[in-house]
Every structure is written in C-alpha cells, then in structure tokens.
mmCIF file of C-alpha atoms and ligand atoms in Angstrom:
data_model
loop_
_atom_site.group_PDB
_atom_site.id
_atom_site.type_symbol
_atom_site.label_atom_id
_atom_site.label_comp_id
_atom_site.label_asym_id
_atom_site.label_seq_id
_atom_site.Cartn_x
_atom_site.Cartn_y
_atom_site.Cartn_z
ATOM 1 C CA UNK A 254 4.786 28.484 -8.446
ATOM 2 C CA UNK A 255 4.515 28.170 -4.747
ATOM 3 C CA UNK A 256 2.983 31.193 -3.583
ATOM 4 C CA UNK A 257 3.423 30.640 0.263
ATOM 5 C CA UNK A 258 6.214 28.970 2.144
ATOM 6 C CA UNK A 259 3.655 28.348 5.080
ATOM 7 C CA UNK A 260 1.832 25.736 3.495
ATOM 8 C CA UNK A 261 4.762 23.517 3.845
ATOM 9 C CA UNK A 262 5.373 23.762 7.260
ATOM 10 C CA UNK A 263 8.735 21.512 7.946
ATOM 11 C CA UNK A 264 9.545 21.156 4.205
ATOM 12 C CA UNK A 265 11.608 23.899 2.994
ATOM 13 C CA UNK A 266 10.503 23.832 -0.819
ATOM 14 C CA UNK A 267 7.961 22.329 -3.134
ATOM 15 C CA UNK A 268 4.971 20.520 -3.275
ATOM 16 C CA UNK A 269 3.860 17.052 -2.887
ATOM 17 C CA UNK A 270 2.630 14.761 -5.779
ATOM 18 C CA UNK A 271 0.439 11.415 -5.347
ATOM 19 C CA UNK A 272 -0.168 9.303 -8.325
ATOM 20 C CA UNK A 273 -3.105 6.628 -8.192
ATOM 21 C CA UNK A 274 -4.560 9.071 -5.619
ATOM 22 C CA UNK A 275 -8.085 7.671 -5.589
ATOM 23 C CA UNK A 276 -7.115 3.993 -4.772
ATOM 24 C CA UNK A 277 -7.404 2.574 -1.375
ATOM 25 C CA UNK A 278 -4.168 3.849 0.076
ATOM 26 C CA UNK A 279 -4.220 7.198 -1.908
ATOM 27 C CA UNK A 280 -7.729 8.223 -0.533
ATOM 28 C CA UNK A 281 -6.468 7.943 3.205
ATOM 29 C CA UNK A 282 -2.843 9.392 2.272
ATOM 30 C CA UNK A 283 -3.900 12.136 0.532
ATOM 31 C CA UNK A 284 -6.401 13.210 3.508
ATOM 32 C CA UNK A 285 -3.290 13.021 5.687
ATOM 33 C CA UNK A 286 -0.883 14.735 3.792
ATOM 34 C CA UNK A 287 -3.101 17.604 3.035
ATOM 35 C CA UNK A 288 -3.802 17.820 6.948
ATOM 36 C CA UNK A 289 -0.100 17.940 7.340
ATOM 37 C CA UNK A 290 1.075 20.499 4.870
ATOM 38 C CA UNK A 291 -2.196 22.251 3.585
ATOM 39 C CA UNK A 292 -4.810 21.500 0.577
ATOM 40 C CA UNK A 293 -2.890 23.544 -2.007
ATOM 41 C CA UNK A 294 0.625 21.818 -1.213
ATOM 42 C CA UNK A 295 -0.747 18.397 -2.120
ATOM 43 C CA UNK A 296 -1.288 17.562 -5.914
ATOM 44 C CA UNK A 297 -3.501 14.321 -6.007
ATOM 45 C CA UNK A 298 -3.721 12.449 -9.416
ATOM 46 C CA UNK A 299 -5.114 9.505 -10.990
ATOM 47 C CA UNK A 300 -6.116 8.140 -14.226
ATOM 48 C CA UNK A 301 -9.542 8.335 -13.030
ATOM 49 C CA UNK A 302 -11.538 11.740 -12.614
ATOM 50 C CA UNK A 303 -12.902 13.282 -9.343
ATOM 51 C CA UNK A 304 -13.050 16.320 -7.201
ATOM 52 C CA UNK A 305 -9.972 17.385 -6.032
ATOM 53 C CA UNK A 306 -7.758 14.991 -8.137
ATOM 54 C CA UNK A 307 -6.433 15.905 -11.527
ATOM 55 C CA UNK A 308 -5.963 13.303 -14.490
ATOM 56 C CA UNK A 309 -2.451 12.051 -14.755
ATOM 57 C CA UNK A 310 -1.536 8.531 -16.666
ATOM 58 C CA UNK A 311 1.797 7.512 -15.349
ATOM 59 C CA UNK A 312 2.426 5.982 -18.714
ATOM 60 C CA UNK A 313 2.556 9.450 -20.013
ATOM 61 C CA UNK A 314 6.122 10.516 -19.259
ATOM 62 C CA UNK A 315 5.983 14.031 -20.649
ATOM 63 C CA UNK A 316 3.016 14.904 -18.673
ATOM 64 C CA UNK A 317 4.561 13.710 -15.498
ATOM 65 C CA UNK A 318 7.858 15.601 -16.311
ATOM 66 C CA UNK A 319 5.847 18.874 -16.822
ATOM 67 C CA UNK A 320 3.813 18.475 -13.797
ATOM 68 C CA UNK A 321 6.762 17.877 -11.598
ATOM 69 C CA UNK A 322 8.859 20.740 -12.994
ATOM 70 C CA UNK A 323 6.031 23.303 -13.399
ATOM 71 C CA UNK A 324 4.574 22.690 -9.974
ATOM 72 C CA UNK A 325 7.725 22.330 -8.114
ATOM 73 C CA UNK A 326 7.253 19.208 -6.816
ATOM 74 C CA UNK A 327 9.708 17.760 -4.220
ATOM 75 C CA UNK A 328 8.062 14.762 -2.803
ATOM 76 C CA UNK A 329 6.196 11.992 -4.789
ATOM 77 C CA UNK A 330 3.937 9.251 -3.436
ATOM 78 C CA UNK A 331 3.820 6.862 -6.665
ATOM 79 C CA UNK A 332 0.657 4.542 -5.724
ATOM 80 C CA UNK A 333 -0.503 4.047 -9.203
ATOM 81 C CA UNK A 334 -0.148 0.438 -9.884
ATOM 82 C CA UNK A 335 -2.325 -2.944 -10.570
ATOM 83 C CA UNK A 336 -2.405 -5.309 -7.629
ATOM 84 C CA UNK A 337 -1.766 -9.026 -7.833
ATOM 85 C CA UNK A 338 -5.277 -10.468 -8.885
ATOM 86 C CA UNK A 339 -5.891 -8.013 -11.698
ATOM 87 C CA UNK A 340 -2.384 -7.942 -12.470
ATOM 88 C CA UNK A 341 -1.905 -11.730 -13.123
ATOM 89 C CA UNK A 342 -4.995 -11.437 -15.431
ATOM 90 C CA UNK A 343 -3.192 -8.820 -17.413
ATOM 91 C CA UNK A 344 0.566 -9.492 -16.813
ATOM 92 C CA UNK A 345 1.908 -7.342 -19.959
ATOM 93 C CA UNK A 346 -0.143 -4.302 -18.657
ATOM 94 C CA UNK A 347 0.937 -5.123 -14.889
ATOM 95 C CA UNK A 348 4.455 -5.139 -16.037
ATOM 96 C CA UNK A 349 4.067 -1.710 -18.012
ATOM 97 C CA UNK A 350 2.093 0.233 -15.196
ATOM 98 C CA UNK A 351 4.192 -1.097 -12.481
ATOM 99 C CA UNK A 352 7.646 -0.891 -13.817
ATOM 100 C CA UNK A 353 7.458 1.381 -17.111
ATOM 101 C CA UNK A 354 5.249 3.903 -14.950
ATOM 102 C CA UNK A 355 7.539 3.805 -12.059
ATOM 103 C CA UNK A 356 10.605 4.474 -14.472
ATOM 104 C CA UNK A 357 8.652 7.532 -15.679
ATOM 105 C CA UNK A 358 8.103 8.794 -12.237
ATOM 106 C CA UNK A 359 11.893 7.998 -11.310
ATOM 107 C CA UNK A 360 12.768 10.146 -14.500
ATOM 108 C CA UNK A 361 10.583 13.128 -13.328
ATOM 109 C CA UNK A 362 11.957 12.827 -9.685
ATOM 110 C CA UNK A 363 15.522 13.086 -10.847
ATOM 111 C CA UNK A 364 14.861 16.103 -12.970
ATOM 112 C CA UNK A 365 13.452 17.976 -9.855
ATOM 113 C CA UNK A 366 15.620 16.353 -7.059
ATOM 114 C CA UNK A 367 12.298 14.872 -5.619
ATOM 115 C CA UNK A 368 12.301 12.520 -2.732
ATOM 116 C CA UNK A 369 10.075 9.180 -4.206
ATOM 117 C CA UNK A 370 8.015 6.815 -2.044
ATOM 118 C CA UNK A 371 7.201 3.623 -4.015
ATOM 119 C CA UNK A 372 5.306 1.030 -2.417
ATOM 120 C CA UNK A 373 6.580 -2.733 -2.213
ATOM 121 C CA UNK A 374 4.646 -5.640 -1.002
ATOM 122 C CA UNK A 375 4.826 -9.019 0.898
ATOM 123 C CA UNK A 376 4.249 -10.341 -2.741
ATOM 124 C CA UNK A 377 8.176 -10.002 -3.265
ATOM 125 C CA UNK A 378 8.456 -13.039 -1.362
ATOM 126 C CA UNK A 379 8.038 -16.647 -3.019
ATOM 127 C CA UNK A 380 7.448 -20.175 -1.756
ATOM 128 C CA UNK A 381 11.394 -20.380 -0.747
ATOM 129 C CA UNK A 382 10.829 -17.572 1.904
ATOM 130 C CA UNK A 383 10.596 -18.888 5.619
ATOM 131 C CA UNK A 384 7.182 -18.578 6.862
ATOM 132 C CA UNK A 385 8.151 -15.590 9.100
ATOM 133 C CA UNK A 386 9.713 -13.554 6.349
ATOM 134 C CA UNK A 387 13.147 -11.918 7.148
ATOM 135 C CA UNK A 388 14.288 -8.543 5.854
ATOM 136 C CA UNK A 389 17.239 -10.050 4.072
ATOM 137 C CA UNK A 390 16.052 -13.386 2.126
ATOM 138 C CA UNK A 391 16.121 -14.410 -1.779
ATOM 139 C CA UNK A 392 13.303 -12.808 -3.411
ATOM 140 C CA UNK A 393 11.768 -15.395 -5.862
ATOM 141 C CA UNK A 394 8.023 -14.343 -6.258
ATOM 142 C CA UNK A 395 5.700 -16.493 -8.625
ATOM 143 C CA UNK A 396 3.708 -13.904 -9.766
ATOM 144 C CA UNK A 397 4.343 -11.077 -12.309
ATOM 145 C CA UNK A 398 3.044 -8.528 -9.662
ATOM 146 C CA UNK A 399 5.601 -9.715 -7.033
ATOM 147 C CA UNK A 400 8.545 -9.523 -9.807
ATOM 148 C CA UNK A 401 7.345 -5.978 -10.691
ATOM 149 C CA UNK A 402 7.745 -4.943 -6.894
ATOM 150 C CA UNK A 403 11.284 -6.611 -6.884
ATOM 151 C CA UNK A 404 12.386 -4.540 -9.591
ATOM 152 C CA UNK A 405 10.643 -1.498 -7.822
ATOM 153 C CA UNK A 406 12.989 -2.277 -4.680
ATOM 154 C CA UNK A 407 16.120 -2.684 -6.974
ATOM 155 C CA UNK A 408 15.309 0.586 -8.483
ATOM 156 C CA UNK A 409 15.199 2.274 -5.276
ATOM 157 C CA UNK A 410 19.056 1.349 -5.122
ATOM 158 C CA UNK A 411 20.173 2.019 -8.430
ATOM 159 C CA UNK A 412 18.277 5.059 -9.358
ATOM 160 C CA UNK A 413 20.392 7.602 -8.100
ATOM 161 C CA UNK A 414 17.537 9.430 -6.283
ATOM 162 C CA UNK A 415 16.286 9.280 -2.823
ATOM 163 C CA UNK A 416 13.734 6.689 -3.036
ATOM 164 C CA UNK A 417 11.998 4.671 -0.261
ATOM 165 C CA UNK A 418 9.545 1.890 0.098
ATOM 166 C CA UNK A 419 7.777 -0.371 2.531
ATOM 167 C CA UNK A 420 6.496 -3.828 1.867
ATOM 168 C CA UNK A 421 2.912 -3.363 2.800
ATOM 169 C CA UNK A 422 1.258 -6.444 4.289
ATOM 170 C CA UNK A 423 -2.474 -6.739 2.929
ATOM 171 C CA UNK A 424 -4.034 -3.483 3.789
ATOM 172 C CA UNK A 425 -7.483 -3.506 5.481
ATOM 173 C CA UNK A 426 -9.607 -0.059 5.293
ATOM 174 C CA UNK A 427 -13.329 1.055 5.451
ATOM 175 C CA UNK A 428 -13.021 4.363 3.371
ATOM 176 C CA UNK A 429 -12.047 3.221 -0.223
ATOM 177 C CA UNK A 430 -13.008 -0.203 -1.766
ATOM 178 C CA UNK A 431 -10.001 -2.521 -2.170
ATOM 179 C CA UNK A 432 -8.711 -2.767 -5.858
ATOM 180 C CA UNK A 433 -8.016 -6.040 -7.263
ATOM 181 C CA UNK A 434 -5.625 -7.676 -4.710
ATOM 182 C CA UNK A 435 -5.323 -11.163 -3.138
ATOM 183 C CA UNK A 436 -5.661 -9.974 0.344
ATOM 184 C CA UNK A 437 -8.860 -8.275 -0.497
ATOM 185 C CA UNK A 438 -11.072 -10.763 1.187
ATOM 186 C CA UNK A 439 -10.078 -9.359 4.380
ATOM 187 C CA UNK A 440 -11.779 -6.087 3.076
ATOM 188 C CA UNK A 441 -14.716 -7.662 1.371
ATOM 189 C CA UNK A 442 -15.793 -9.940 4.275
ATOM 190 C CA UNK A 443 -16.673 -6.560 6.291
ATOM 191 C CA UNK A 444 -18.867 -5.379 3.794
ATOM 192 C CA UNK A 445 -20.854 -8.877 3.053
ATOM 193 C CA UNK A 446 -21.171 -9.414 6.926
ATOM 194 C CA UNK A 447 -23.151 -6.501 7.411
ATOM 195 C CA UNK A 448 -24.928 -6.217 4.548
ATOM 196 C CA UNK A 449 -25.712 -9.883 3.797
ATOM 197 C CA UNK A 450 -24.748 -11.837 6.918
ATOM 198 C CA UNK A 451 -22.653 -14.040 4.944
ATOM 199 C CA UNK A 452 -19.361 -14.007 2.856
ATOM 200 C CA UNK A 453 -17.890 -16.481 0.414
ATOM 201 C CA UNK A 454 -14.317 -16.376 0.951
ATOM 202 C CA UNK A 455 -11.960 -17.079 -1.817
ATOM 203 C CA UNK A 456 -9.048 -18.637 0.023
ATOM 204 C CA UNK A 457 -8.937 -21.624 2.419
ATOM 205 C CA UNK A 458 -9.861 -20.980 6.183
ATOM 206 C CA UNK A 459 -6.469 -21.751 7.393
ATOM 207 C CA UNK A 460 -4.796 -19.153 5.080
ATOM 208 C CA UNK A 461 -2.652 -17.151 7.167
ATOM 209 C CA UNK A 462 -1.344 -13.719 5.886
ATOM 210 C CA UNK A 463 0.309 -10.547 7.182
ATOM 211 C CA UNK A 464 -2.130 -7.919 7.373
ATOM 212 C CA UNK A 465 -2.301 -4.287 8.433
ATOM 213 C CA UNK A 466 -4.995 -1.574 9.603
ATOM 214 C CA UNK A 467 -4.746 1.345 7.159
ATOM 215 C CA UNK A 468 -4.185 3.824 9.965
ATOM 216 C CA UNK A 469 -0.640 1.971 10.440
ATOM 217 C CA UNK A 470 -0.035 1.929 6.880
ATOM 218 C CA UNK A 471 -0.336 5.603 6.534
ATOM 219 C CA UNK A 472 1.569 6.638 9.658
ATOM 220 C CA UNK A 473 4.423 3.942 8.697
ATOM 221 C CA UNK A 474 4.542 5.866 5.018
ATOM 222 C CA UNK A 475 4.742 9.411 6.388
ATOM 223 C CA UNK A 476 7.026 8.389 9.059
ATOM 224 C CA UNK A 477 9.373 6.799 6.710
ATOM 225 C CA UNK A 478 9.493 9.680 4.458
ATOM 226 C CA UNK A 479 10.221 12.186 7.455
ATOM 227 C CA UNK A 480 13.620 10.105 8.105
ATOM 228 C CA UNK A 481 16.777 11.884 6.996
ATOM 229 C CA UNK A 482 18.440 10.026 4.166
ATOM 230 C CA UNK A 483 21.661 9.077 5.936
ATOM 231 C CA UNK A 484 19.621 7.377 8.503
ATOM 232 C CA UNK A 485 18.533 4.499 6.159
ATOM 233 C CA UNK A 486 20.232 1.481 4.884
ATOM 234 C CA UNK A 487 19.913 -0.505 1.736
ATOM 235 C CA UNK A 488 16.676 -1.809 2.877
ATOM 236 C CA UNK A 489 15.210 1.377 1.911
ATOM 237 C CA UNK A 490 13.660 -0.069 -1.294
ATOM 238 C CA UNK A 491 11.249 -1.981 0.657
ATOM 239 C CA UNK A 492 11.153 -2.268 4.445
ATOM 240 C CA UNK A 493 9.328 -5.254 5.989
ATOM 241 C CA UNK A 494 6.564 -3.842 8.502
ATOM 242 C CA UNK A 495 4.561 -6.254 10.409
ATOM 243 C CA UNK A 496 0.969 -5.316 11.654
ATOM 244 C CA UNK A 497 -0.656 -8.412 12.689
ATOM 245 C CA UNK A 498 -1.113 -12.228 11.091
ATOM 246 C CA UNK A 499 -4.358 -14.206 11.204
ATOM 247 C CA UNK A 500 -6.069 -16.746 9.353
ATOM 248 C CA UNK A 501 -9.122 -16.167 7.409
ATOM 249 C CA UNK A 502 -11.148 -18.448 9.924
ATOM 250 C CA UNK A 503 -9.693 -16.336 12.947
ATOM 251 C CA UNK A 504 -11.022 -13.297 11.157
ATOM 252 C CA UNK A 505 -14.525 -14.764 10.824
ATOM 253 C CA UNK A 506 -14.380 -15.568 14.648
ATOM 254 C CA UNK A 507 -13.267 -12.047 15.364
ATOM 255 C CA UNK A 508 -16.031 -10.491 13.197
ATOM 256 C CA UNK A 509 -18.643 -12.806 14.938
ATOM 257 C CA UNK A 510 -17.784 -11.210 18.377
ATOM 258 C CA UNK A 511 -19.868 -8.398 16.822
ATOM 259 C CA UNK A 512 -22.197 -10.175 14.483
ATOM 260 C CA UNK A 513 -22.976 -13.635 16.110
ATOM 261 C CA UNK A 514 -25.044 -14.729 13.212
ATOM 262 C CA UNK A 515 -22.488 -13.918 10.574
ATOM 263 C CA UNK A 516 -21.306 -17.087 8.258
ATOM 264 C CA UNK A 517 -18.589 -17.546 5.949
ATOM 265 C CA UNK A 518 -18.078 -20.240 3.507
ATOM 266 C CA UNK A 519 -14.639 -21.045 1.790
ATOM 267 C CA UNK A 520 -14.475 -21.622 -2.179
ATOM 268 C CA UNK A 521 -10.707 -21.011 -3.000
ATOM 269 C CA UNK A 522 -10.093 -19.855 -6.592
ATOM 270 C CA UNK A 523 -6.796 -18.866 -8.333
ATOM 271 C CA UNK A 524 -5.807 -16.273 -5.485
ATOM 272 C CA UNK A 525 -5.082 -19.203 -3.352
ATOM 273 C CA UNK A 526 -2.195 -19.824 -5.153
ATOM 274 C CA UNK A 527 -0.957 -16.332 -4.834
ATOM 275 C CA UNK A 528 -1.682 -16.427 -1.109
ATOM 276 C CA UNK A 529 0.029 -19.672 -0.600
ATOM 277 C CA UNK A 530 3.312 -18.512 -2.259
ATOM 278 C CA UNK A 531 3.433 -15.637 0.377
ATOM 279 C CA UNK A 532 4.846 -15.624 4.020
ATOM 280 C CA UNK A 533 2.519 -16.151 7.081
ATOM 281 C CA UNK A 534 4.316 -13.459 9.001
ATOM 282 C CA UNK A 535 6.674 -10.488 8.607
ATOM 283 C CA UNK A 536 9.867 -9.815 10.677
ATOM 284 C CA UNK A 537 10.423 -6.264 10.886
ATOM 285 C CA UNK A 538 13.130 -5.389 13.293
ATOM 286 C CA UNK A 539 15.164 -3.424 10.758
ATOM 287 C CA UNK A 540 12.204 -0.868 10.274
ATOM 288 C CA UNK A 541 11.965 -0.579 14.146
ATOM 289 C CA UNK A 542 15.639 -0.176 14.611
ATOM 290 C CA UNK A 543 16.306 2.272 11.837
ATOM 291 C CA UNK A 544 13.119 4.471 11.918
ATOM 292 C CA UNK A 545 11.109 3.563 15.095
ATOM 293 C CA UNK A 546 8.492 1.230 13.422
ATOM 294 C CA UNK A 547 5.694 0.028 15.764
ATOM 295 C CA UNK A 548 2.189 -1.240 14.759
ATOM 296 C CA UNK A 549 -0.772 -0.250 17.002
ATOM 297 C CA UNK A 550 -3.477 -2.303 15.516
ATOM 298 C CA UNK A 551 -3.910 -6.044 16.225
ATOM 299 C CA UNK A 552 -6.697 -8.176 14.644
ATOM 300 C CA UNK A 553 -9.664 -7.637 17.214
ATOM 301 C CA UNK A 554 -8.775 -3.909 17.140
ATOM 302 C CA UNK A 555 -8.999 -3.859 13.460
ATOM 303 C CA UNK A 556 -12.140 -5.712 13.422
ATOM 304 C CA UNK A 557 -13.724 -3.218 16.017
ATOM 305 C CA UNK A 558 -12.813 -0.312 14.051
ATOM 306 C CA UNK A 559 -14.106 -1.585 10.755
ATOM 307 C CA UNK A 560 -17.461 -2.687 12.166
ATOM 308 C CA UNK A 561 -18.000 0.444 13.855
ATOM 309 C CA UNK A 562 -17.024 2.752 10.918
ATOM 310 C CA UNK A 563 -18.824 0.963 8.331
ATOM 311 C CA UNK A 564 -22.173 0.818 10.761
ATOM 312 C CA UNK A 565 -21.978 4.651 10.460
ATOM 313 C CA UNK A 566 -21.578 4.901 6.805
HETATM 314 P P1 NAD B 900 -5.534 0.770 -5.810
HETATM 315 O O1 NAD B 900 -5.781 -0.360 -6.963
HETATM 316 O O2 NAD B 900 -6.782 0.702 -5.003
HETATM 317 O O3 NAD B 900 -5.392 1.979 -6.431
HETATM 318 C C1 NAD B 900 -4.479 2.133 -7.482
HETATM 319 C C2 NAD B 900 -4.852 3.427 -8.201
HETATM 320 O O4 NAD B 900 -4.042 3.570 -9.362
HETATM 321 C C3 NAD B 900 -6.172 3.436 -8.790
HETATM 322 O O5 NAD B 900 -6.772 4.675 -8.285
HETATM 323 C C4 NAD B 900 -6.138 3.555 -10.161
HETATM 324 O O6 NAD B 900 -7.148 4.273 -11.016
HETATM 325 C C5 NAD B 900 -4.785 4.283 -10.558
HETATM 326 N N1 NAD B 900 -4.035 3.682 -11.711
HETATM 327 C C6 NAD B 900 -3.978 2.687 -12.397
HETATM 328 N N2 NAD B 900 -3.517 2.768 -13.486
HETATM 329 C C7 NAD B 900 -2.945 4.064 -13.526
HETATM 330 C C8 NAD B 900 -2.367 4.737 -14.568
HETATM 331 N N3 NAD B 900 -1.842 4.408 -15.785
HETATM 332 N N4 NAD B 900 -2.019 6.163 -14.368
HETATM 333 C C9 NAD B 900 -2.420 6.821 -13.119
HETATM 334 N N5 NAD B 900 -3.051 6.053 -12.137
HETATM 335 C C10 NAD B 900 -3.305 4.707 -12.373
HETATM 336 O O7 NAD B 900 -4.062 0.249 -5.247
HETATM 337 P P2 NAD B 900 -3.598 0.584 -3.569
HETATM 338 O O8 NAD B 900 -4.093 -0.553 -2.654
HETATM 339 O O9 NAD B 900 -4.173 1.854 -3.097
HETATM 340 O O10 NAD B 900 -2.248 0.419 -3.605
HETATM 341 C C11 NAD B 900 -1.262 1.287 -4.078
HETATM 342 C C12 NAD B 900 0.358 0.957 -3.974
HETATM 343 O O11 NAD B 900 0.521 0.023 -2.841
HETATM 344 C C13 NAD B 900 0.278 -0.250 -5.234
HETATM 345 O O12 NAD B 900 1.755 0.067 -5.652
HETATM 346 C C14 NAD B 900 0.350 -1.497 -4.539
HETATM 347 O O13 NAD B 900 0.918 -2.427 -5.297
HETATM 348 C C15 NAD B 900 0.775 -1.195 -3.042
HETATM 349 N N6 NAD B 900 0.459 -2.145 -2.310
HETATM 350 C C16 NAD B 900 -0.815 -2.154 -1.686
HETATM 351 C C17 NAD B 900 -1.302 -3.123 -0.711
HETATM 352 C C18 NAD B 900 -2.817 -3.302 -0.350
HETATM 353 O O14 NAD B 900 -2.971 -4.288 0.283
HETATM 354 N N7 NAD B 900 -3.689 -2.424 -0.943
HETATM 355 C C19 NAD B 900 -0.352 -4.076 -0.290
HETATM 356 C C20 NAD B 900 0.889 -3.918 -0.845
HETATM 357 C C21 NAD B 900 1.054 -3.074 -1.674
HETATM 358 N N1 LIG B 901 -2.348 -6.701 -0.965
HETATM 359 C C1 LIG B 901 -1.961 -6.596 -2.418
HETATM 360 C C2 LIG B 901 -2.433 -7.735 -3.026
HETATM 361 O O1 LIG B 901 -3.069 -8.661 -2.550
HETATM 362 C C3 LIG B 901 -0.362 -7.362 -2.166
HETATM 363 O O2 LIG B 901 0.542 -6.177 -2.526
HETATM 364 O O3 LIG B 901 -2.426 -7.728 -4.387
#
C-alpha cells in the first residue's frame, strides 16, 4: 500500500515500475525517476539481482500482474528486452522476450489502468526507408529485433491502454555498459580509447547512424510520459527523435581532440549488415510539434562528456 501521497509529487496515485532496470537505460532512468518521485515510489526490477532492484522476469505473467496490483503501480517503464546483436543470435528468445514479455506487461498495465512506456528503435526501419527517416514511412526491418519493435508500436495503438514509445537512436552513456546492440561500438570505443589507446571497430568507417547521449534520451522519455494523452497522435507508438548523426570515422576524429594518439581500425562483422539496413538520420518534427522535443548534445559535446566522466571513474 502507498503510505504517503507526498512521494508522488505531481502524480495523484500509484507507484512506478521499471522492468529491465539494470540495463544501459534503466540504470540512469531509475536514478532520475527516484529523484523525481522519491526512492520508495519507484520499483526497479530485472531478471538479474542487484541492490535496490528486485527480481522480475517479464516472461512470468502472473508475477508481473501480482506486483502491479499489489504495489498499486500506475506507471510502467518497460525496458526488458534483447537488443539487435544478441537478438539476431537468438531470434526465438528475442521474439519471446520482446513481444511475449511486452504482452505480459500490457496485460498487467490494463489490470491497473497504468500508463506504459515501451521503447521502440531506429531498427524499425528497413533498407527501403529514405536515408533521413520520416516519422511515417513503411516499416520493413530486416532484423527479428526490428520486427519485434514494429509489433510493439502496433500494440501501442491496439492494446486499449495509454501506451507510448520512442524510436531511440543508438544510445551513448558512461554509467552502465551497453548491452548487445549494433550501435554499441559508439560506447565501447571510449573505453578502449582510454584503456588501450586503440579500438577495433566492428563497422566500416563510413557507417553513419543516428545516435544520442543518454541524458537527452532520459529527458525525452520523462517529457513524453508527462504529456496528457489527448495531446498525442497515433505516432505515440514510436516517436522519431533525433540527437545527432555521425560516421564511425567522425567519432574517431572527435575523440582524437582529447587523445591525439588514439588509433582505430575497422573490421566489419555481421553487425555491419544491421547497421546498413538502418537510416543515417532521423526526422523528428512530429515529436517537436506534439511534445516539444529538442536535443541538447551534438557529437563533440557527447565526446567531451564521455571522456571527462570516464576519466573520473
Ligand atoms: P540492456 O540490454 O542494457 O538492458 C536490458 C535489461 O533487460 C538487462 O538488464 C537485462 O538483464 C534485462 N532483461 C533481459 N531479459 C529479461 C527478462 N526476461 N525479464 C526481465 N528483465 C530482463 O538494454 P537497454 O539499452 O537498456 O535497452 C532498453 C530498451 O530500450 C530495450 O527495449 C531496447 O530495445 C531499447 N533501445 C535501446 C537502445 C540503445 O541504444 N541502448 C536503442 C534503441 C532502443
Ligand atoms: N541501439 C540498438 C541496437 O543497436 C538499436 O535499438 O541494438
């Protein structure tokens, strides 16, 4: 039972649940939500164990339902998933966790009339998408991971609950390791640059992808969840949001501003294929118009923040 209304500040009822809370996004989102609503109001869960986080497997429908009802959850951030590289190695598991897991969470959200955030990805786009991806375009991803995200966006519109999502670009952060994605080279490169002075990059140097600093992604997530439902259009299943786009070579050059002796070699593997099927840039005027989205971090600012913060660690 919720003992004090004061912990919820601008929320009238209920606690907040985060699934997949120990991942790259969850680590920072939980911190931010606890700042906003108070520690006790935010229940962090993951399939792995850690302090301040309880075990919850999103494949366990009954356990999710019980937690949501008993803890009076009225807002859910559903981050448990397999990312692209891990997902393509285990397509069946990827489908189960990303789609069946989401359906389980939707059922629990419905039970308690909870607002649900479920992330989408630039992986919803396929090779037929223009290089600058519009909000509305046919979604024909080549990866199983991308297909699970398209289904997630469709469920947002058909589930009958208040469900929202963002097509996150590749996310760059220093607080938690990246978890099995194709865009993870843009995180690994910093650790290798500082520890070894060299990185073997798994995509070509001319590979250009939409990327975003985690601070922008967390702010976007919370801003979207604060918007009244009636202000959002059918794009709410997965809003395009742009941070900045750069090639792997441009990232190296920006890092060399801090570490002039840093070297990088390029040895593309299977992840090149996934990267090549995604757009170079994102067109995000729908998110700007509907809920005021605007990024704050460009490439050089991301690099400055990453190098400064990783050096302190
Ligand atoms: P991550 O891999 O870092 O974290 C996912 C978390 O889910 C992990 O902590 C893992 O232990 C947990 N998990 C896995 N299976 C589970 C299960 N059965 N039950 C409960 N927890 C389970 O991923 P992330 O980068 O934090 O991504 C979170 C969401 O954002 C995902 O939906 C992902 O597709 C999406 N997304 C991420 C990026 C990115 O660049 N990081 C980009 C686009 C979309
Ligand atoms: N950044 C993610 C990945 O590379 C895309 O959702 O898997």
